[in-house]
Coordinates of C-alpha atoms in Angstrom, one line a residue:
Chain A
M1 CA 23.3 -66.8 57.7
N2 CA 25.8 -69.6 57.0
R3 CA 27.0 -70.8 60.3
L4 CA 30.2 -72.4 58.8
A5 CA 31.1 -69.1 57.1
P6 CA 32.4 -67.2 60.2
I7 CA 34.9 -70.3 60.9
L8 CA 36.1 -69.9 57.7
R9 CA 36.6 -66.2 57.9
T10 CA 38.2 -66.6 61.2
T11 CA 40.6 -69.0 60.0
L12 CA 41.5 -66.9 56.9
A13 CA 41.8 -63.6 59.1
L14 CA 44.0 -65.7 61.5
L15 CA 46.1 -66.5 58.6
G16 CA 46.3 -63.2 57.6
Q17 CA 47.4 -61.7 61.1
L18 CA 50.7 -64.0 60.8
P19 CA 52.3 -63.0 57.6
A20 CA 55.8 -63.6 58.8
R21 CA 55.0 -67.0 60.3
A22 CA 52.8 -68.0 57.6
A23 CA 55.7 -67.1 55.1
W24 CA 58.3 -69.1 57.1
H25 CA 55.8 -71.9 57.0
G26 CA 54.9 -71.3 53.4
R27 CA 58.8 -71.4 52.4
R28 CA 58.9 -74.8 54.6
A29 CA 56.1 -76.2 52.7
L30 CA 57.3 -75.2 49.4
A31 CA 60.9 -76.6 50.1
F32 CA 59.2 -79.9 51.0
L33 CA 57.1 -80.0 48.1
A34 CA 60.1 -79.3 45.8
G35 CA 61.9 -82.2 47.7
D36 CA 65.4 -83.4 47.2
P37 CA 65.6 -85.2 44.0
Q38 CA 68.6 -87.2 45.1
A39 CA 67.0 -88.1 48.4
D40 CA 63.7 -89.3 46.6
R41 CA 65.7 -91.5 44.6
A42 CA 67.0 -93.5 47.3
V43 CA 63.6 -94.8 48.0
P44 CA 62.2 -97.1 45.0
P45 CA 58.7 -96.4 43.9
T46 CA 56.3 -98.8 45.3
G47 CA 53.3 -99.8 42.9
F48 CA 50.3 -101.1 44.8
T49 CA 50.9 -98.6 47.7
A50 CA 51.2 -95.5 45.3
W51 CA 47.8 -96.8 43.7
L52 CA 46.3 -97.4 47.1
T53 CA 47.2 -93.8 48.4
L54 CA 46.1 -92.2 45.1
L55 CA 42.8 -94.2 44.9
T56 CA 41.9 -93.8 48.6
A57 CA 42.6 -89.9 48.7
G58 CA 40.5 -89.7 45.4
A59 CA 37.4 -91.5 46.4
M60 CA 37.4 -89.9 50.2
A61 CA 37.7 -86.5 48.5
F62 CA 35.0 -87.3 46.2
L63 CA 32.5 -88.5 49.4
A64 CA 34.0 -85.5 51.3
V65 CA 32.6 -83.0 48.9
F66 CA 29.1 -84.3 49.0
A67 CA 29.3 -84.4 53.0
L68 CA 30.5 -80.8 53.0
A69 CA 27.8 -80.1 50.3
L70 CA 25.3 -81.7 52.8
A71 CA 26.5 -79.8 55.8
L72 CA 26.7 -76.4 54.2
A73 CA 23.0 -77.0 52.5
T74 CA 21.5 -78.2 55.8
D75 CA 23.2 -75.3 57.7
R76 CA 21.3 -72.9 54.9
L77 CA 17.8 -74.9 55.5
A78 CA 18.2 -74.7 59.3
D79 CA 18.8 -70.8 58.8
R80 CA 15.9 -70.5 56.4
W81 CA 13.5 -72.5 58.1
G82 CA 14.2 -70.7 61.3
A83 CA 14.1 -67.2 59.8
E84 CA 11.0 -67.8 58.1
L85 CA 8.9 -69.2 60.5
A86 CA 10.3 -67.0 63.1
Q87 CA 8.5 -64.0 61.2
T88 CA 5.1 -65.3 61.3
A89 CA 2.5 -66.3 63.7
T90 CA -1.1 -67.4 63.4
L91 CA -4.3 -66.7 65.5
R92 CA -6.9 -69.0 65.7
L93 CA -10.6 -67.9 66.7
S94 CA -13.5 -70.2 67.4
A95 CA -16.8 -68.8 68.1
P96 CA -20.4 -69.4 67.2
G97 CA -21.4 -67.9 63.7
E98 CA -22.8 -64.7 64.6
E99 CA -19.8 -63.8 67.2
L100 CA -17.0 -64.7 65.1
A101 CA -16.9 -61.6 63.0
A102 CA -16.9 -59.4 66.1
Q103 CA -14.2 -61.5 67.7
T104 CA -12.2 -61.3 64.6
A105 CA -12.4 -57.5 64.4
A106 CA -11.6 -57.5 68.4
A107 CA -8.6 -59.5 67.6
L108 CA -7.4 -57.5 64.6
R109 CA -7.7 -54.2 66.8
V110 CA -5.4 -55.9 69.5
L111 CA -2.8 -57.0 67.1
E112 CA -2.8 -53.3 65.4
Q113 CA -1.7 -52.2 68.8
T114 CA 0.8 -55.0 69.6
P115 CA 4.7 -54.0 69.2
G116 CA 6.5 -56.4 66.6
V117 CA 3.4 -57.2 64.4
A118 CA 3.8 -55.5 61.0
Q119 CA 0.7 -56.9 59.7
A120 CA -2.3 -59.0 60.7
R121 CA -4.8 -60.3 58.1
A122 CA -7.9 -62.4 58.4
L123 CA -7.8 -65.5 56.0
T124 CA -10.7 -65.2 53.5
P125 CA -13.2 -68.2 53.1
E126 CA -11.6 -69.1 49.8
E127 CA -8.2 -69.4 51.7
N128 CA -9.5 -71.4 54.3
Q129 CA -11.1 -73.8 51.7
A130 CA -7.7 -74.0 50.0
L131 CA -6.0 -75.1 53.4
L132 CA -8.5 -77.8 54.1
E133 CA -8.9 -79.0 50.5
P134 CA -6.0 -81.5 50.8
W135 CA -7.7 -83.3 53.7
L136 CA -11.4 -82.9 53.0
G137 CA -11.8 -82.5 49.2
P138 CA -12.6 -79.7 46.8
D139 CA -16.6 -79.8 47.8
L140 CA -16.3 -79.0 51.2
P141 CA -19.4 -76.9 52.3
L142 CA -17.3 -74.7 54.3
E143 CA -20.5 -72.5 55.6
S144 CA -21.9 -75.5 57.4
L145 CA -18.9 -76.5 59.4
P146 CA -17.6 -74.8 62.4
V147 CA -14.3 -74.0 60.7
P148 CA -12.5 -71.6 63.0
Q149 CA -11.3 -68.3 61.5
L150 CA -7.6 -68.0 61.2
V151 CA -5.6 -64.7 61.2
E152 CA -2.0 -64.5 59.4
I153 CA 0.3 -62.4 61.6
T154 CA 3.6 -61.1 59.8
L155 CA 6.2 -60.1 62.6
D156 CA 8.5 -57.3 62.0
G157 CA 11.4 -58.7 63.8
G158 CA 11.0 -56.0 66.8
D159 CA 10.1 -56.9 70.2
F160 CA 7.3 -59.4 69.8
D161 CA 6.0 -60.5 73.0
A162 CA 4.1 -63.7 72.6
A163 CA 3.2 -64.3 76.2
G164 CA 2.1 -60.8 76.7
L165 CA -0.2 -60.9 73.5
R166 CA -1.7 -64.3 74.7
A167 CA -2.6 -62.5 78.0
R168 CA -4.5 -59.5 76.2
L169 CA -6.1 -61.9 73.8
E170 CA -7.7 -64.0 76.9
A171 CA -8.9 -60.9 78.4
E172 CA -10.4 -59.3 75.1
V173 CA -10.9 -62.1 72.9
P174 CA -11.9 -65.2 74.6
G175 CA -11.3 -68.5 72.6
A176 CA -8.5 -66.9 70.6
V177 CA -5.5 -69.3 70.2
L178 CA -2.1 -67.8 69.4
D179 CA 0.5 -70.0 67.6
D180 CA 3.9 -68.3 67.3
H181 CA 5.1 -71.5 65.4
T182 CA 7.7 -72.4 68.2
R183 CA 6.2 -76.1 68.3
W184 CA 6.6 -76.5 64.7
R185 CA 10.0 -74.6 64.5
A186 CA 11.9 -76.4 67.1
P187 CA 11.8 -79.9 65.7
L188 CA 12.5 -78.4 62.2
I189 CA 15.6 -76.7 63.1
E190 CA 16.4 -79.5 65.3
A191 CA 16.3 -81.8 62.2
A192 CA 18.3 -79.6 60.1
G193 CA 20.9 -79.5 62.8
R194 CA 20.9 -83.2 63.0
L195 CA 21.5 -83.5 59.2
R196 CA 24.2 -80.9 59.6
G197 CA 25.8 -83.0 62.4
L198 CA 25.7 -85.9 60.0
G199 CA 27.4 -84.3 57.5
V200 CA 30.1 -83.2 59.8
L201 CA 30.4 -86.6 61.2
S202 CA 30.8 -88.0 57.8
L203 CA 33.5 -85.6 57.0
L204 CA 35.4 -86.7 60.5
L205 CA 34.7 -90.3 59.5
I206 CA 36.2 -89.7 56.0
A207 CA 39.1 -88.1 57.4
A208 CA 39.7 -90.8 60.0
S209 CA 39.3 -93.5 57.1
T210 CA 41.7 -91.6 54.7
G211 CA 44.3 -91.3 57.4
A212 CA 43.9 -94.8 58.3
M213 CA 44.3 -96.0 54.8
I214 CA 47.3 -93.7 54.1
T215 CA 49.0 -95.1 57.4
L216 CA 48.4 -98.4 56.3
A217 CA 50.0 -98.1 52.7
A218 CA 52.9 -96.1 54.1
Q219 CA 53.6 -98.9 56.8
A220 CA 53.4 -101.3 54.0
A221 CA 55.8 -99.5 51.8
L222 CA 58.3 -99.2 54.9
A223 CA 57.9 -102.9 55.4
A224 CA 58.5 -103.5 52.0
N225 CA 61.7 -101.2 51.8
A226 CA 63.3 -102.7 54.8
Q227 CA 66.4 -103.4 52.9
V228 CA 66.8 -99.8 51.4
I229 CA 66.2 -98.5 55.1
R230 CA 69.0 -100.9 56.2
V231 CA 71.4 -99.4 53.6
L232 CA 70.5 -95.9 54.3
R233 CA 71.2 -96.5 57.8
L234 CA 74.5 -98.0 57.1
V235 CA 75.8 -94.7 55.4
G236 CA 74.5 -92.6 58.0
A237 CA 71.1 -91.4 57.2
R238 CA 69.1 -90.0 60.0
D239 CA 65.7 -91.3 60.5
I240 CA 64.1 -87.8 59.5
Y241 CA 66.1 -88.4 56.2
I242 CA 64.4 -91.7 55.5
A243 CA 61.1 -90.6 56.7
R244 CA 61.1 -87.6 54.5
A245 CA 61.4 -89.3 51.3
F246 CA 58.3 -91.6 52.4
V247 CA 56.5 -88.7 53.5
R248 CA 56.8 -86.3 50.7
R249 CA 56.0 -89.2 48.3
F250 CA 52.9 -90.2 50.2
T251 CA 51.8 -86.5 50.6
L252 CA 52.0 -85.6 47.1
R253 CA 50.2 -88.7 46.1
A254 CA 47.4 -88.1 48.7
A255 CA 47.1 -84.6 47.4
W256 CA 46.9 -85.7 43.5
G257 CA 44.5 -88.1 44.4
A258 CA 42.3 -85.9 46.6
G259 CA 42.3 -82.9 43.8
A260 CA 41.2 -85.5 41.3
G261 CA 38.5 -86.5 43.7
T262 CA 37.6 -83.2 44.6
L263 CA 37.3 -82.2 41.0
A264 CA 34.9 -84.9 40.2
G265 CA 33.0 -84.3 43.3
I266 CA 32.5 -80.7 42.4
V267 CA 31.4 -81.6 39.0
A268 CA 28.9 -84.1 40.4
V269 CA 27.3 -81.5 42.7
W270 CA 27.3 -79.0 40.0
L271 CA 25.4 -81.5 37.4
L272 CA 22.8 -81.7 40.2
P273 CA 19.4 -80.1 39.3
S274 CA 19.0 -76.6 40.8
A275 CA 16.5 -76.0 43.7
D276 CA 14.8 -73.4 41.5
T277 CA 14.0 -75.9 38.8
A278 CA 12.9 -79.1 40.5
G279 CA 12.1 -77.7 44.4
G280 CA 12.6 -80.0 47.4
F281 CA 15.4 -80.4 49.7
L282 CA 17.9 -82.8 48.0
T283 CA 17.9 -80.6 44.9
G284 CA 19.3 -77.7 47.1
L285 CA 22.3 -79.7 47.8
G286 CA 24.5 -77.7 45.7
F287 CA 27.2 -74.9 47.0
Q288 CA 26.2 -71.3 46.7
G289 CA 28.2 -68.4 46.2
A290 CA 32.0 -68.6 47.9
G291 CA 30.6 -72.1 49.2
W292 CA 32.0 -73.3 45.8
L293 CA 35.4 -72.5 47.2
A294 CA 35.1 -74.6 50.2
P295 CA 35.9 -77.8 48.5
L296 CA 39.1 -76.5 47.4
L297 CA 40.1 -76.7 51.1
I298 CA 39.9 -80.7 50.7
P299 CA 43.2 -81.6 48.8
V300 CA 45.1 -79.2 51.2
L301 CA 43.5 -80.9 54.1
V302 CA 44.1 -84.2 52.8
A303 CA 47.7 -83.5 51.9
V304 CA 48.2 -82.1 55.6
M305 CA 46.6 -85.3 57.2
A306 CA 48.8 -87.7 54.8
F307 CA 51.9 -85.5 55.8
A308 CA 51.3 -86.1 59.5
A309 CA 49.9 -89.7 59.3
T310 CA 52.9 -90.8 57.0
R311 CA 55.5 -89.0 59.3
A312 CA 54.2 -90.5 62.2
A313 CA 53.9 -93.9 60.8
A314 CA 57.2 -93.6 59.3
L315 CA 59.1 -92.4 62.5
R316 CA 57.4 -95.2 64.4
S317 CA 58.2 -97.9 62.0
L318 CA 61.7 -96.6 62.0
R319 CA 62.0 -96.7 65.6
A320 CA 60.8 -100.4 65.8
Q321 CA 63.1 -101.4 63.0
S322 CA 66.1 -100.5 64.8
Chain B
M1 CA 88.3 -92.8 68.0
I2 CA 86.6 -96.2 68.8
E3 CA 87.1 -97.9 72.1
F4 CA 85.7 -100.9 73.9
Q5 CA 85.7 -100.9 77.7
S6 CA 85.1 -104.3 78.9
V7 CA 82.3 -105.2 76.7
G8 CA 80.4 -108.2 76.9
Y9 CA 78.0 -109.3 74.5
G10 CA 75.6 -112.5 74.1
Y11 CA 72.0 -113.7 72.7
G12 CA 69.8 -116.3 73.3
G13 CA 71.5 -117.2 76.7
R14 CA 74.9 -117.6 74.9
T15 CA 77.9 -115.3 76.0
L16 CA 79.7 -114.3 72.6
F17 CA 82.4 -112.4 74.6
Q18 CA 82.8 -110.6 77.8
G19 CA 85.2 -108.1 79.3
L20 CA 86.6 -107.2 75.9
S21 CA 88.7 -104.1 75.8
M22 CA 90.3 -102.6 72.6
A23 CA 90.9 -99.4 70.8
L24 CA 91.0 -98.1 67.2
A25 CA 93.7 -95.2 66.9
P26 CA 94.1 -93.0 64.1
G27 CA 96.5 -94.8 61.5
S28 CA 96.0 -98.2 63.2
F29 CA 95.6 -101.3 61.2
H30 CA 93.9 -104.3 62.8
F31 CA 92.7 -107.6 61.8
L32 CA 90.1 -109.4 63.6
T33 CA 90.0 -113.2 63.0
G34 CA 88.3 -116.1 64.8
P35 CA 86.4 -119.1 64.2
S36 CA 82.8 -118.8 62.5
G37 CA 80.3 -117.5 65.0
A38 CA 82.9 -116.3 67.5
G39 CA 81.2 -112.8 67.2
K40 CA 83.6 -111.0 64.4
T41 CA 80.3 -109.3 62.8
T42 CA 78.9 -108.6 66.3
L43 CA 81.8 -106.8 67.3
L44 CA 81.8 -104.8 64.2
K45 CA 78.3 -104.0 64.4
L46 CA 79.3 -102.7 67.8
C47 CA 81.6 -100.5 66.4
Y48 CA 79.3 -98.4 64.1
G49 CA 76.5 -98.6 66.5
E50 CA 74.0 -101.1 65.2
L51 CA 74.3 -103.2 68.3
V52 CA 74.4 -101.7 71.8
A53 CA 76.7 -103.4 74.2
P54 CA 74.7 -104.9 77.4
Q55 CA 77.9 -104.9 79.5
G56 CA 80.7 -102.4 79.5
R57 CA 81.0 -99.3 77.2
V58 CA 81.5 -98.7 73.5
M59 CA 83.1 -95.4 73.1
L60 CA 82.6 -93.5 69.8
W61 CA 84.9 -90.4 69.7
G62 CA 84.7 -89.9 73.5
R63 CA 80.9 -90.8 73.7
N64 CA 79.1 -93.7 75.0
A65 CA 77.4 -95.2 72.2
G66 CA 74.9 -96.8 74.5
A67 CA 73.7 -93.3 75.7
M68 CA 73.6 -91.8 72.2
D69 CA 70.4 -91.2 70.6
R70 CA 69.7 -92.2 67.1
D71 CA 70.5 -89.4 65.3
A72 CA 73.9 -88.9 66.9
V73 CA 74.6 -92.6 66.1
A74 CA 73.7 -91.4 62.4
L75 CA 76.2 -88.8 62.7
A76 CA 78.8 -91.1 63.8
R77 CA 78.4 -93.6 61.1
R78 CA 78.9 -90.6 58.8
R79 CA 82.8 -91.0 60.4
I80 CA 82.9 -94.7 59.9
G81 CA 83.2 -96.5 56.2
I82 CA 81.5 -99.8 56.3
V83 CA 82.6 -102.6 53.9
H84 CA 80.1 -105.7 54.4
Q85 CA 80.9 -109.0 53.0
D86 CA 77.4 -108.8 51.1
C87 CA 78.2 -105.2 50.3
Q88 CA 74.3 -104.1 50.6
F89 CA 73.5 -101.8 47.7
L90 CA 70.3 -100.1 46.5
D91 CA 69.8 -102.3 43.5
H92 CA 67.4 -99.6 41.8
L93 CA 70.1 -97.0 41.7
P94 CA 73.4 -97.2 39.5
V95 CA 76.7 -97.9 40.9
A96 CA 77.7 -94.2 41.0
E97 CA 74.6 -93.1 42.9
N98 CA 75.4 -95.9 45.3
I99 CA 78.9 -94.8 45.7
L100 CA 77.6 -91.3 46.6
L101 CA 75.1 -92.4 48.8
P102 CA 76.8 -91.4 52.2
L103 CA 77.4 -87.7 50.9
T104 CA 73.9 -87.7 49.6
V105 CA 72.5 -88.7 53.1
A106 CA 74.8 -86.0 54.6
G107 CA 73.7 -83.2 52.3
R108 CA 77.1 -82.9 50.8
Q109 CA 76.3 -83.9 47.1
A110 CA 78.3 -81.3 45.8
E111 CA 81.6 -82.6 47.4
G112 CA 80.9 -86.0 45.4
D113 CA 80.8 -84.9 42.0
A114 CA 84.4 -84.0 42.2
N115 CA 85.7 -87.0 43.9
L116 CA 83.7 -89.5 42.1
R117 CA 85.6 -89.8 38.8
E118 CA 88.7 -90.1 40.9
L119 CA 87.4 -92.5 43.1
L120 CA 85.8 -94.7 40.4
A121 CA 89.2 -94.8 38.5
W122 CA 91.0 -95.6 41.9
V123 CA 88.9 -98.9 42.5
G124 CA 88.6 -99.6 38.6
L125 CA 85.2 -99.0 38.0
T126 CA 84.8 -96.3 35.5
Q127 CA 83.3 -98.3 33.0
Q128 CA 80.7 -99.6 35.4
A129 CA 79.6 -96.6 37.0
G130 CA 76.2 -96.4 35.2
Q131 CA 75.6 -100.2 35.9
L132 CA 73.2 -101.4 38.4
P133 CA 74.8 -103.2 41.4
P134 CA 73.1 -106.8 40.5
E135 CA 74.9 -106.2 36.9
L136 CA 78.4 -106.3 38.9
S137 CA 80.7 -109.2 39.6
G138 CA 81.5 -110.2 43.3
G139 CA 85.0 -108.4 43.1
E140 CA 83.4 -105.5 41.5
R141 CA 80.8 -105.2 44.3
Q142 CA 83.4 -105.4 46.8
R143 CA 85.3 -102.5 45.3
A144 CA 82.3 -100.5 44.7
A145 CA 81.5 -100.8 48.5
L146 CA 85.1 -100.0 49.4
A147 CA 84.6 -96.7 47.1
R148 CA 81.2 -96.1 49.0
A149 CA 82.9 -96.7 52.2
V150 CA 85.7 -94.0 51.8
I151 CA 84.0 -91.4 49.7
T152 CA 83.4 -89.3 52.8
S153 CA 86.9 -89.7 53.9
P154 CA 85.9 -91.2 57.0
D155 CA 88.2 -91.5 60.1
V156 CA 87.7 -95.5 60.4
I157 CA 87.1 -98.1 57.9
L158 CA 85.4 -101.5 58.9
A159 CA 85.5 -104.4 56.7
D160 CA 83.6 -107.7 57.3
E161 CA 85.0 -110.5 55.2
P162 CA 85.8 -108.0 52.3
T163 CA 87.6 -110.8 50.2
G164 CA 85.2 -113.5 51.0
N165 CA 84.0 -113.5 47.5
L166 CA 87.0 -112.7 45.6
D167 CA 89.9 -114.6 43.9
W168 CA 93.6 -113.9 45.5
E169 CA 94.3 -111.3 42.7
M170 CA 91.5 -109.2 43.5
S171 CA 91.9 -109.8 47.3
Q172 CA 95.4 -108.3 46.5
R173 CA 94.0 -105.2 44.6
L174 CA 91.5 -104.6 47.6
L175 CA 94.0 -104.9 50.3
T176 CA 96.3 -102.4 48.6
L177 CA 93.3 -99.9 48.4
L178 CA 92.9 -100.6 52.3
I179 CA 96.6 -100.1 52.9
E180 CA 96.6 -96.8 50.7
L181 CA 93.8 -95.5 52.9
N182 CA 95.7 -96.6 56.0
R183 CA 98.6 -94.6 55.1
M184 CA 96.2 -91.4 54.7
G185 CA 95.8 -91.8 58.4
K186 CA 92.7 -93.8 58.6
A187 CA 92.1 -96.7 61.2
V188 CA 91.3 -99.9 59.4
L189 CA 89.6 -103.1 61.0
I190 CA 89.1 -106.1 58.8
A191 CA 87.2 -109.0 60.1
T192 CA 88.5 -112.0 58.1
H193 CA 89.3 -115.6 58.1
D194 CA 91.7 -115.2 55.2
L195 CA 95.1 -115.7 56.7
N196 CA 97.0 -115.4 53.3
L197 CA 95.5 -111.8 53.3
I198 CA 96.8 -111.2 56.9
R199 CA 100.1 -112.4 55.9
A200 CA 100.1 -110.1 52.6
A201 CA 99.3 -107.2 54.8
K202 CA 101.8 -107.9 57.5
A203 CA 104.3 -107.7 54.7
Q204 CA 103.5 -104.1 53.7
V205 CA 102.3 -102.3 56.6
A206 CA 102.4 -102.6 60.6
T207 CA 99.2 -104.5 61.6
R208 CA 98.0 -105.6 65.0
I209 CA 96.0 -109.0 64.9
L210 CA 93.2 -109.8 67.2
R211 CA 91.8 -113.2 67.7
L212 CA 88.2 -113.8 69.0
R213 CA 88.2 -117.1 70.7
D214 CA 86.1 -118.6 73.6
G215 CA 84.8 -114.9 74.4
R216 CA 87.9 -113.5 74.8
L217 CA 90.2 -111.3 72.5
Q218 CA 93.7 -112.2 72.3
Q219 CA 96.5 -110.8 70.8
A220 CA 98.0 -113.2 67.9
G221 CA 100.4 -112.6 65.0
A222 CA 103.3 -114.8 66.0
D223 CA 101.8 -117.8 64.7
L224 CA 100.7 -116.1 61.3

């Protein structure tokens, strides 16, 4: 199961439990977005900071879509690898030719009586041949080689006790080696987990870079409008009034830029070949199901971040200018 | 309304003035004179809280300006109309919007619509309402600054060399406007070098003339 999904569900549930508070914040957000046209006009539009904010937010949102897709895809991958490998085990039997059939039969009897084992099946010589073919070639004289007999075990997800089974096999089928795939599964899951971590780290770095760029743009705009700020103060404007004009402008610019970047990112991810068509890891990078809605949070989060970053920068800058 | 209690101020190791006490009462009309660099503009800035006195206290409506937070200073400024020598407008906004700015920042735009036309006619700028400040002459800018200073009907009007860029006729017109405001009960403080302006005012209204010299505030007038 996707591990990020519960976090999203919990967030939505918390929002749902706070209708009155959410409504109040919603009204404030709408009033902020609607703005005060007169107040907005007090601050002249500044060309390069506007473009800087739009471009930065757009580019970062575009990258964030891919980072989010990577995080979600590796999350799915880890789950799939973990689930698939956890449901199977392999038994390897090594014995002289005449004893191998008896040992195989004994091992299958033990497995039939083992809780948690849904099915146990000895691989046929053809299947053994197919497994070795990539390394030893197609013309392998399998009957002349001491190739061990493999038994494929399918688990039913119940109480499978690998240690208990090993002890029974040691007593009844000496030379049998049980591999429950723990050795294989752990590094694969760890690798997927690290990829997911990289995706999340990328998202955090993108967020930090976006915040820093928007802060710099806001500070540049404030510095360029020092005379405007002086006049506004002269006529009795409070810092929050002056800051709000800048904050609203930067928040909306960042939201628009991030919206465009997110849309472009979603289209780019959508255009990737599907996993079914091409197979492999990267082709499974796209979103699945409700996961397609996750990128829609990016413009909202960018706007919230732009609001916080610009507000802090504006108030700090206004304090410094006094 | 505004009271200086033993105020001292200096910068760069130089004392501009010290032990300065004065009060601006409702309906009073003050001139502030003195040589260039004596500290007239500094004194005005102390009046509206742009500067904080390191010595003594400046009281704004009974509160120590030095102990007021930034919001409180901003609110106090809404009770003070300020006319600067260089006027200080938002050059991207038309004259009418510049005049309305004190009401806009106070969230009182609705009041402005009713007063604006009358105010523009009073300062003779009806035709220039839609122009940008850089398109105005010096006299028109000064009158626009005065209109902006009074649109909130402030208790105090501070003017820093308001006639510095004006010819005599325009200076007289501006003085007439300030005297009209004073007769409405507003306290007026004008920092100026213009002795003719002071003489013209004395002929029309009871004025108090303060001279800032050698770091002290002196009563003047007999020699003017």
